[in-house]
Short mmCIF file of C-alpha atoms in Angstrom, two decimals:
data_model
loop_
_atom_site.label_atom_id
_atom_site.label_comp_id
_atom_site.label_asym_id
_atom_site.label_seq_id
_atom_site.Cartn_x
_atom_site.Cartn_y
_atom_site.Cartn_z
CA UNK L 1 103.58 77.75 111.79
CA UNK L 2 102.62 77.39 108.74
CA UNK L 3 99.59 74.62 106.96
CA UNK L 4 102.65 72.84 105.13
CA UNK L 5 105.39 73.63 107.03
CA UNK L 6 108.18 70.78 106.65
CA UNK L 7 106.75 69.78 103.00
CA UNK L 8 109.24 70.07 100.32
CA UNK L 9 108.31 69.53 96.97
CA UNK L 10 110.63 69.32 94.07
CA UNK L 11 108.92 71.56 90.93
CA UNK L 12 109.85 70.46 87.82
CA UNK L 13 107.01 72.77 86.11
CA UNK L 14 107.32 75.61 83.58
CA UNK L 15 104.81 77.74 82.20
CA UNK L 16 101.86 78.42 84.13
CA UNK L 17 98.94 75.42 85.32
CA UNK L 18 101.76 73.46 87.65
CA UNK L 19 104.21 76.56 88.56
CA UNK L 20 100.53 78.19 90.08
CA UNK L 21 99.91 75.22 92.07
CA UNK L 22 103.30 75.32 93.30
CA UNK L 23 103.11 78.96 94.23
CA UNK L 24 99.82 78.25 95.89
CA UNK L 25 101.69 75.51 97.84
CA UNK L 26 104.28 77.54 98.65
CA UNK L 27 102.14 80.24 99.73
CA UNK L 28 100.82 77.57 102.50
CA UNK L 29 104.09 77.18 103.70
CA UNK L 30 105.77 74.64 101.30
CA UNK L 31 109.53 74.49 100.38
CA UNK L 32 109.32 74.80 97.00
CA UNK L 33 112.42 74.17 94.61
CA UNK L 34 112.22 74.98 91.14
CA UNK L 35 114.37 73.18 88.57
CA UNK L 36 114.74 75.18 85.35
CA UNK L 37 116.95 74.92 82.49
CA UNK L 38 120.19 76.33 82.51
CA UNK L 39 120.66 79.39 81.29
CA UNK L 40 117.07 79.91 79.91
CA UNK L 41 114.93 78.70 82.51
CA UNK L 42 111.29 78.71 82.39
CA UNK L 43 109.88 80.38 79.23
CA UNK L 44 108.00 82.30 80.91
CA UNK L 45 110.86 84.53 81.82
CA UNK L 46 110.99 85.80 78.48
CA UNK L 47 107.24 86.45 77.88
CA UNK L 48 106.52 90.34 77.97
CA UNK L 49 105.82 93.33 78.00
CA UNK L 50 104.99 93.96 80.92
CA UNK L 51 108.20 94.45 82.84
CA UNK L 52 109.39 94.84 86.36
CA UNK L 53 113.10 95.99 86.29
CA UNK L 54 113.62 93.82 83.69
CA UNK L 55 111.56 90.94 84.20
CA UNK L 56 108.69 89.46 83.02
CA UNK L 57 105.50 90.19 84.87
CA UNK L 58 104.03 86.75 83.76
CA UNK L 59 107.24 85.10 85.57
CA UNK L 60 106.81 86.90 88.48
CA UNK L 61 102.90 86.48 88.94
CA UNK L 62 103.31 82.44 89.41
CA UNK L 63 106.65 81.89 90.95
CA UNK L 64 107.31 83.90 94.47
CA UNK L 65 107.65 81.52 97.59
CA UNK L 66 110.24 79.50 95.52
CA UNK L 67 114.28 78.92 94.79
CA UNK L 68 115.43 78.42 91.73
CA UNK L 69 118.02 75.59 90.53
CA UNK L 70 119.49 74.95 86.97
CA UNK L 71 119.57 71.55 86.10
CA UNK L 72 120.28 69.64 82.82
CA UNK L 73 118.40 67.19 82.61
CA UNK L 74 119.68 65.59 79.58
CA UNK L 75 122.87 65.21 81.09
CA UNK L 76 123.81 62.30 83.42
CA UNK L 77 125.43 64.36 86.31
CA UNK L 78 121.71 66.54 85.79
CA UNK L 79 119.95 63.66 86.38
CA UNK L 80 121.96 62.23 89.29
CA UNK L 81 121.51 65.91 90.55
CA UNK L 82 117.61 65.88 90.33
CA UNK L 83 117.29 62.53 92.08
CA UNK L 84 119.15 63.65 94.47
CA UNK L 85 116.92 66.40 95.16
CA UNK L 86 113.58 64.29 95.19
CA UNK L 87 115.51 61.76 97.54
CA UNK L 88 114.62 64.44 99.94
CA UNK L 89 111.08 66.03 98.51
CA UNK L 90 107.54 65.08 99.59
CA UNK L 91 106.02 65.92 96.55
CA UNK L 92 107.37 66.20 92.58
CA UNK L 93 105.35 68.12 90.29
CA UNK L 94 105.95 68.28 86.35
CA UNK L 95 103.75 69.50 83.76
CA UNK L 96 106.41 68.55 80.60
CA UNK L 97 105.18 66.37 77.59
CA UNK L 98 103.97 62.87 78.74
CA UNK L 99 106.85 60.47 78.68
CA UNK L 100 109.43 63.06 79.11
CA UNK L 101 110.17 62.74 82.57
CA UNK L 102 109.99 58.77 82.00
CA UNK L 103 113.35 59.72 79.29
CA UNK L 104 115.19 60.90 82.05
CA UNK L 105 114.32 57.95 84.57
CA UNK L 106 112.29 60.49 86.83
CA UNK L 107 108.64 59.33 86.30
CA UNK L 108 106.73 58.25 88.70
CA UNK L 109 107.11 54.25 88.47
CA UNK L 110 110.79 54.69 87.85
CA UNK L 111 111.58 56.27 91.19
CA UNK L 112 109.87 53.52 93.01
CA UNK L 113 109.35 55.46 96.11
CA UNK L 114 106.11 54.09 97.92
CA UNK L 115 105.72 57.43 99.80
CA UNK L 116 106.53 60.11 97.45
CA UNK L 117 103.20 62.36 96.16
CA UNK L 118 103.98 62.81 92.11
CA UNK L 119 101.19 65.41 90.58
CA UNK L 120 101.77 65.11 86.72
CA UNK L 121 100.01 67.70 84.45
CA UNK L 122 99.74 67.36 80.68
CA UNK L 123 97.03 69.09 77.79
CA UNK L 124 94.93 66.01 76.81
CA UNK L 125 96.42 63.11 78.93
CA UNK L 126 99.28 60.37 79.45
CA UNK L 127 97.27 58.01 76.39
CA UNK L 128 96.09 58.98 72.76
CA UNK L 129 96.33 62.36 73.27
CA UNK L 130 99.90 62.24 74.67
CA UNK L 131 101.12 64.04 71.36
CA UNK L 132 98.66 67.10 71.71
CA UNK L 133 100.56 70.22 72.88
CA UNK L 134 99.07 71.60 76.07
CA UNK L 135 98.33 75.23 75.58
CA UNK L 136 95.73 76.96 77.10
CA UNK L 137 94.00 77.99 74.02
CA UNK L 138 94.14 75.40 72.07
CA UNK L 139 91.91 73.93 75.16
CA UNK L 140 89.66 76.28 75.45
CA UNK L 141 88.70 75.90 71.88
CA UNK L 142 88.86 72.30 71.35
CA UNK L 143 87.34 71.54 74.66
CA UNK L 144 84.16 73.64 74.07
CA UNK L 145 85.14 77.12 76.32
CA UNK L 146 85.01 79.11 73.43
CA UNK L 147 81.62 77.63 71.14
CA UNK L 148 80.24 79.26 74.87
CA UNK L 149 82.20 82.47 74.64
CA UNK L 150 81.81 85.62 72.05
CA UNK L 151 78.72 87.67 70.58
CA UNK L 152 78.01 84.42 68.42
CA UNK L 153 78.58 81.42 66.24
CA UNK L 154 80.80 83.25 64.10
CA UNK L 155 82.52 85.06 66.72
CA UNK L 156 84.36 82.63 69.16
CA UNK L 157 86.41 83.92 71.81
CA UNK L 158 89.12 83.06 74.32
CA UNK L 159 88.71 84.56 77.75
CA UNK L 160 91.29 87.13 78.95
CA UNK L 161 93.25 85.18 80.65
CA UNK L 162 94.29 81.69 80.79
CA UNK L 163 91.76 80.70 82.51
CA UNK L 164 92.43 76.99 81.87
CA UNK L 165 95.80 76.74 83.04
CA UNK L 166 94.65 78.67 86.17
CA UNK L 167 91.52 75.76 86.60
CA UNK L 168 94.33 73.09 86.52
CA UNK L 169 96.64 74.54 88.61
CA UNK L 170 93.90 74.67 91.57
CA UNK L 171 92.93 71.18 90.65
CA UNK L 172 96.39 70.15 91.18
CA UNK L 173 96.64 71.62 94.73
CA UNK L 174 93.22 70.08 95.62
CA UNK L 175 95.23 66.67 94.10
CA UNK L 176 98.51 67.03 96.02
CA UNK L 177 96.53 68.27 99.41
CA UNK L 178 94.43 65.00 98.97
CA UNK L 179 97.30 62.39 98.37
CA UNK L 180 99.47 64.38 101.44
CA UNK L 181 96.44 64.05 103.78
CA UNK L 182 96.15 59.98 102.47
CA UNK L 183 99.95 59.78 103.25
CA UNK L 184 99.80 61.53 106.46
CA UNK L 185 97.48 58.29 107.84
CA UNK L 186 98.92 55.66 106.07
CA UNK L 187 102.25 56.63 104.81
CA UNK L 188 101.78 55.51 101.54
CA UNK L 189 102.38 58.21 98.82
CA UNK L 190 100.63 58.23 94.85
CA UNK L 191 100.34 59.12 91.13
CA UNK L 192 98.31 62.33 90.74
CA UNK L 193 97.15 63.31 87.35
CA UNK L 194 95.17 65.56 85.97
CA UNK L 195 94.75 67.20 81.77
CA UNK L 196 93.70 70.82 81.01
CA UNK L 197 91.08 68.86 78.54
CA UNK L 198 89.24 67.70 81.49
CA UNK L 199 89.55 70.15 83.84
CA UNK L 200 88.02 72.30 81.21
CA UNK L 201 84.52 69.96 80.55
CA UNK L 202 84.65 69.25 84.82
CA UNK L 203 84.73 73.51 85.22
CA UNK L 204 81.93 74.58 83.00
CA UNK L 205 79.61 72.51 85.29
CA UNK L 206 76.00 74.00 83.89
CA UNK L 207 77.33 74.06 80.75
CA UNK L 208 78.38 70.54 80.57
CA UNK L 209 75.84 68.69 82.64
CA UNK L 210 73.00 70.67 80.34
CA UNK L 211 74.58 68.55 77.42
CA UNK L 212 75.44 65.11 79.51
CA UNK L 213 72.00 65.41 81.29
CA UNK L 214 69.65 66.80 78.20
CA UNK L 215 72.05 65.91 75.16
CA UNK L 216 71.75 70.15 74.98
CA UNK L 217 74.77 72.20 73.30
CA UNK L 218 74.97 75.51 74.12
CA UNK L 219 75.73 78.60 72.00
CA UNK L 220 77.50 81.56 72.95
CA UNK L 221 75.16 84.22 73.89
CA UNK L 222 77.54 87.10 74.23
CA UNK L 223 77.45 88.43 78.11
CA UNK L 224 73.61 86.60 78.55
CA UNK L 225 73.03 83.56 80.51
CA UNK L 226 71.02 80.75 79.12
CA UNK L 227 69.58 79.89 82.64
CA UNK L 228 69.10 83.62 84.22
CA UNK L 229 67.49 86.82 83.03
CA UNK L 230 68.37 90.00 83.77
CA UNK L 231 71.94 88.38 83.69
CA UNK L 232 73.85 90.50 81.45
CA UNK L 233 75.64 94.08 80.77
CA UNK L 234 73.65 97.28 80.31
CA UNK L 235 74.41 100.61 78.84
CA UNK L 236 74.26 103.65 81.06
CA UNK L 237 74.64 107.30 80.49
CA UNK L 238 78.15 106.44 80.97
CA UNK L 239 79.68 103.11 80.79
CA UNK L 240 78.54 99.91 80.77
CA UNK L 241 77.15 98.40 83.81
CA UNK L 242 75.89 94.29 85.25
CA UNK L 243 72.90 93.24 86.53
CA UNK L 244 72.88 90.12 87.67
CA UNK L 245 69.11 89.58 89.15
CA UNK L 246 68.69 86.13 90.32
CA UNK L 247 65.29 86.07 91.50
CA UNK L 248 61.49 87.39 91.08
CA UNK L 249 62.17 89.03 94.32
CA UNK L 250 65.09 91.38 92.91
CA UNK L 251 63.49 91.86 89.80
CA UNK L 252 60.71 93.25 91.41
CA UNK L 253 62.85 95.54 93.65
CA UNK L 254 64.89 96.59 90.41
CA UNK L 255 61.76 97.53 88.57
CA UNK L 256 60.91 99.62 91.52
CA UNK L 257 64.19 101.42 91.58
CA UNK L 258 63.85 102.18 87.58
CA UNK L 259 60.35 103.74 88.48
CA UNK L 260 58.51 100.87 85.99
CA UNK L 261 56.59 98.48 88.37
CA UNK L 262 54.50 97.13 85.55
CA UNK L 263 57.76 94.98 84.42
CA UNK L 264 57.50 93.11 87.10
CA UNK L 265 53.49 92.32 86.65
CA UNK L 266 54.11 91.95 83.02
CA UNK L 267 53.04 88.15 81.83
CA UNK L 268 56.56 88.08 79.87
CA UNK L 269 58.37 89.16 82.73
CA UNK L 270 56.36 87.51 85.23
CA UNK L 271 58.90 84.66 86.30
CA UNK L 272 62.67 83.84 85.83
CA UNK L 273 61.48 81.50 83.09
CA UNK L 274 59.49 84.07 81.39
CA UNK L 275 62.35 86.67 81.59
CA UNK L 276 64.69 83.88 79.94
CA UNK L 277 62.05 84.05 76.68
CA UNK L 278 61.60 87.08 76.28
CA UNK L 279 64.74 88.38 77.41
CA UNK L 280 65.21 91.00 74.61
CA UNK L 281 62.47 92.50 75.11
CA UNK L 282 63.16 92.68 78.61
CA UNK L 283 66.56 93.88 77.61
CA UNK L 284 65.39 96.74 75.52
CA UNK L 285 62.71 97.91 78.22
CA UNK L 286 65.63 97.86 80.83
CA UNK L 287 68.14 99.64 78.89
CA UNK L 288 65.65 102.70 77.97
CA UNK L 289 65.54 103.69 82.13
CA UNK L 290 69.36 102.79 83.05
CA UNK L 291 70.34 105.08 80.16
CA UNK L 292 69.01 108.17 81.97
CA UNK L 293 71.64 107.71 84.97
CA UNK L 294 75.48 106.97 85.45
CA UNK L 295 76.75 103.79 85.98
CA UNK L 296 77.64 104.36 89.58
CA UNK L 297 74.40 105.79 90.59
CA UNK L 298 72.59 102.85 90.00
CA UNK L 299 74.97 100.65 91.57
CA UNK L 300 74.78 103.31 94.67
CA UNK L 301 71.33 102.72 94.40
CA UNK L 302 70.44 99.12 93.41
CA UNK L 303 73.04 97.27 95.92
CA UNK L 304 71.80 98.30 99.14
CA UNK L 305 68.35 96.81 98.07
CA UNK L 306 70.29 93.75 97.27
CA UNK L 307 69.68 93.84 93.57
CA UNK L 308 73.24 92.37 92.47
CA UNK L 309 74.67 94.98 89.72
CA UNK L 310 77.78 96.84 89.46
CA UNK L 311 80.20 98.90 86.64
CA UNK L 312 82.36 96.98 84.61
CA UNK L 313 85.97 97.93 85.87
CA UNK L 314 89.14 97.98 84.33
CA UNK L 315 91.78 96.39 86.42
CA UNK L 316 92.85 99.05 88.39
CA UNK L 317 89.33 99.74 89.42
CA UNK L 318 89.15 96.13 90.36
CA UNK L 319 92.04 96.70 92.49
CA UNK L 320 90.26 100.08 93.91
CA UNK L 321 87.80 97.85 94.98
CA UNK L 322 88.91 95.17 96.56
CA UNK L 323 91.09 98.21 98.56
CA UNK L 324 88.20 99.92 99.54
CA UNK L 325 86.40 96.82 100.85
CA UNK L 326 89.31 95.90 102.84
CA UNK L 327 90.25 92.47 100.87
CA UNK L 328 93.49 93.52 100.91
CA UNK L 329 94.72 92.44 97.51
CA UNK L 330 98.27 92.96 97.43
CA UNK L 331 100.87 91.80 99.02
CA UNK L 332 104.70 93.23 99.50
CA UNK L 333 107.81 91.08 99.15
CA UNK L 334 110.94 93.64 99.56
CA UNK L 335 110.17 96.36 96.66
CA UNK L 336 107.69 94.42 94.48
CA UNK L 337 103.81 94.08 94.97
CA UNK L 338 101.77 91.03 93.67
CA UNK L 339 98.79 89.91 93.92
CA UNK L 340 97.98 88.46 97.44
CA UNK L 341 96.77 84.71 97.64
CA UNK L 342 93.03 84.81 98.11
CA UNK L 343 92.97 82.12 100.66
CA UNK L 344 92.67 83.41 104.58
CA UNK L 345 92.96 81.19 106.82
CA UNK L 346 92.32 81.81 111.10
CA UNK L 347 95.67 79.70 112.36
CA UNK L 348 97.72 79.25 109.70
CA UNK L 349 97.96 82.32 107.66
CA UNK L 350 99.93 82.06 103.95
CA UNK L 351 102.99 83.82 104.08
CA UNK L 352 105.25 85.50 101.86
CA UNK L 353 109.00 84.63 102.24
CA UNK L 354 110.61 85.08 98.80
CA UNK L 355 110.37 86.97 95.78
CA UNK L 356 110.21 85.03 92.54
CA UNK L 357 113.52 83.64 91.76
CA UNK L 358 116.02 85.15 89.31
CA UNK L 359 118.50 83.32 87.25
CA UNK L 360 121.55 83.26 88.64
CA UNK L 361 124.57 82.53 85.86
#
């Protein structure tokens, strides 16, 4: 049996932050119902390239475990039809503009169901910043992400991904879990809510407590870390490669491996602190011995003396990877592979029952 076996939850998400948590649910075992408009459905159906026999690949990488519903919910028979289906859910989720769901009567307070879990998700909150659309980049550079991200000042940049919506969406499922486990000894359900804004400034933890702790505001520093030294990306002979030496120990063992011990004696290189000073120098000295070798000779070499380092894959490296390592990181549903949910767990494995949903007409 499944960790949330018997837990139906009504989705009323689109997009990307709530349909993940939903998927993640559902991956645990959930019943997960998706409402979408009819005949569109969620936007994300028409986001690509990339396609998989016609549909989206951004649809399909957040919605599997789920069935789909159309339901118009500015009707009144679309309305009487979505109550009816959280008469019998556990758990609503909705990520639409604040004080939409109120419109149709199906916010939280105007249900008035005592044990029902509601996980609302919105860009900058429920108050002032109700009005603010919620998209994922628009966060990451209001909310400080990218002043941290890019080769400098002048250069800010998103990261690959939306890495914000993805924060959330795990946020949410800690949320929901949470409020469940609270129901489950006292049977009283309750308003969860959580903003992209503030999942950002809670998720870049050293970041943010280095400016609510010493009033300091960082700057991006391309792939360097302001705490850490040798923390970055390297050249090789062939492609670029990471060290990510966390220690005086591993430097030491590094400088050993590149065949210049005095690196590690050196009064500027002496101690994580020093390294963080001087760390273009340190930089320069580095680069002139990993030059000499490919990328995957010095990871052949530096890892089993636990110095962390490694080449910087494309995706389907990544993938290689994982494979070879035995992580197994896909998973099949009928003829389509997607990425398998990271979580293992000993009893109650996830499963995967459906492929994402397709709109019927």
């Amino acid at each position: 049996m499944s960790s949330l076996h018997g837990v139906v939850i009504a989705d009323f998400s689109r997009v990307l932050a709530a349909p993940y948590a939903t998927m993640m649910l559902g991956d645990l075992g959930a019943e997960v119902i998706k409402v979408e408009q009819p005949g569109r459905g969620d936007e994300t159906r028409t986001w690509g390239p990339p396609h998989f026999e016609g549909e989206a690949t951004y649809f399909l990488s957040v919605n599997r475990n789920k069935t789909s519903v159309q339901i118009d919910l500015s009707t009144r028979a679309g309305r009487e039809q979505a109550r009816e289906l959280i008469a019998r859910a556990d758990v609503v989720v909705e990520n639409f503009k604040p004080g939409t769901m109120k419109k149709f009567g199906l916010d939280y307070e105007s249900l008035g169901r005592d044990d029902l879990v509601y996980c609302s998700i919105s860009g900058f909150g429920s108050g002032k910043g109700a009005d603010l659309p919620g998209y994922d980049l628009l966060v990451q550079a209001v909310g400080g992400l990218m002043s941290v991200t890019g080769p400098g000042p002048q250069e800010p940049v998103k990261t690959g991904v939306a890495l914000v919506d993805v924060l959330t969406g795990l946020h949410a499922c800690v949320g929901i879990l949470a409020a469940l486990r609270h129901r489950e000894a006292t049977g009283q359900g309750q308003l969860v809510e959580l903003d992209l804004l503030s999942v950002l400034l809670s998720s870049m933890v050293n970041q943010s407590a280095g400016f609510t702790l010493a009033g300091s505001i960082p700057q991006p520093m391309g792939n360097r870390h302001p705490s850490i030294a040798p923390y970055e990306v390297f050249p090789t002979i062939d492609q670029p490669i990471v060290l990510a030496v966390g220690n005086d120990r591993q430097f030491r063992r590094l400088c050993s491996v590149l065949d210049v011990p005095e690196l590690a004696t050196d009064s500027r290189f002496l101690t994580n602190p020093d390294r963080v000073e001087h760390v273009g120098e340190l930089f320069e000295a580095l680069s002139a011995r990993l030059r000499t070798r490919p990328a995957q000779h010095w990871f052949e070499t530096l890892t089993p003396l636990g110095v962390p380092c490694g080449p910087v894959n494309d995706i389907a490296h990544a993938f290689a990877l994982a494979e070879s390592l035995d992580l197994k990181p896909t998973a099949t549903i009928g003829d389509m592979t997607l990425v398998a949910n990271p979580i293992r767990l000993s009893r109650t494995p996830v499963t995967y029952r459906l492929r994402p949903p397709k709109l019927e007409q």
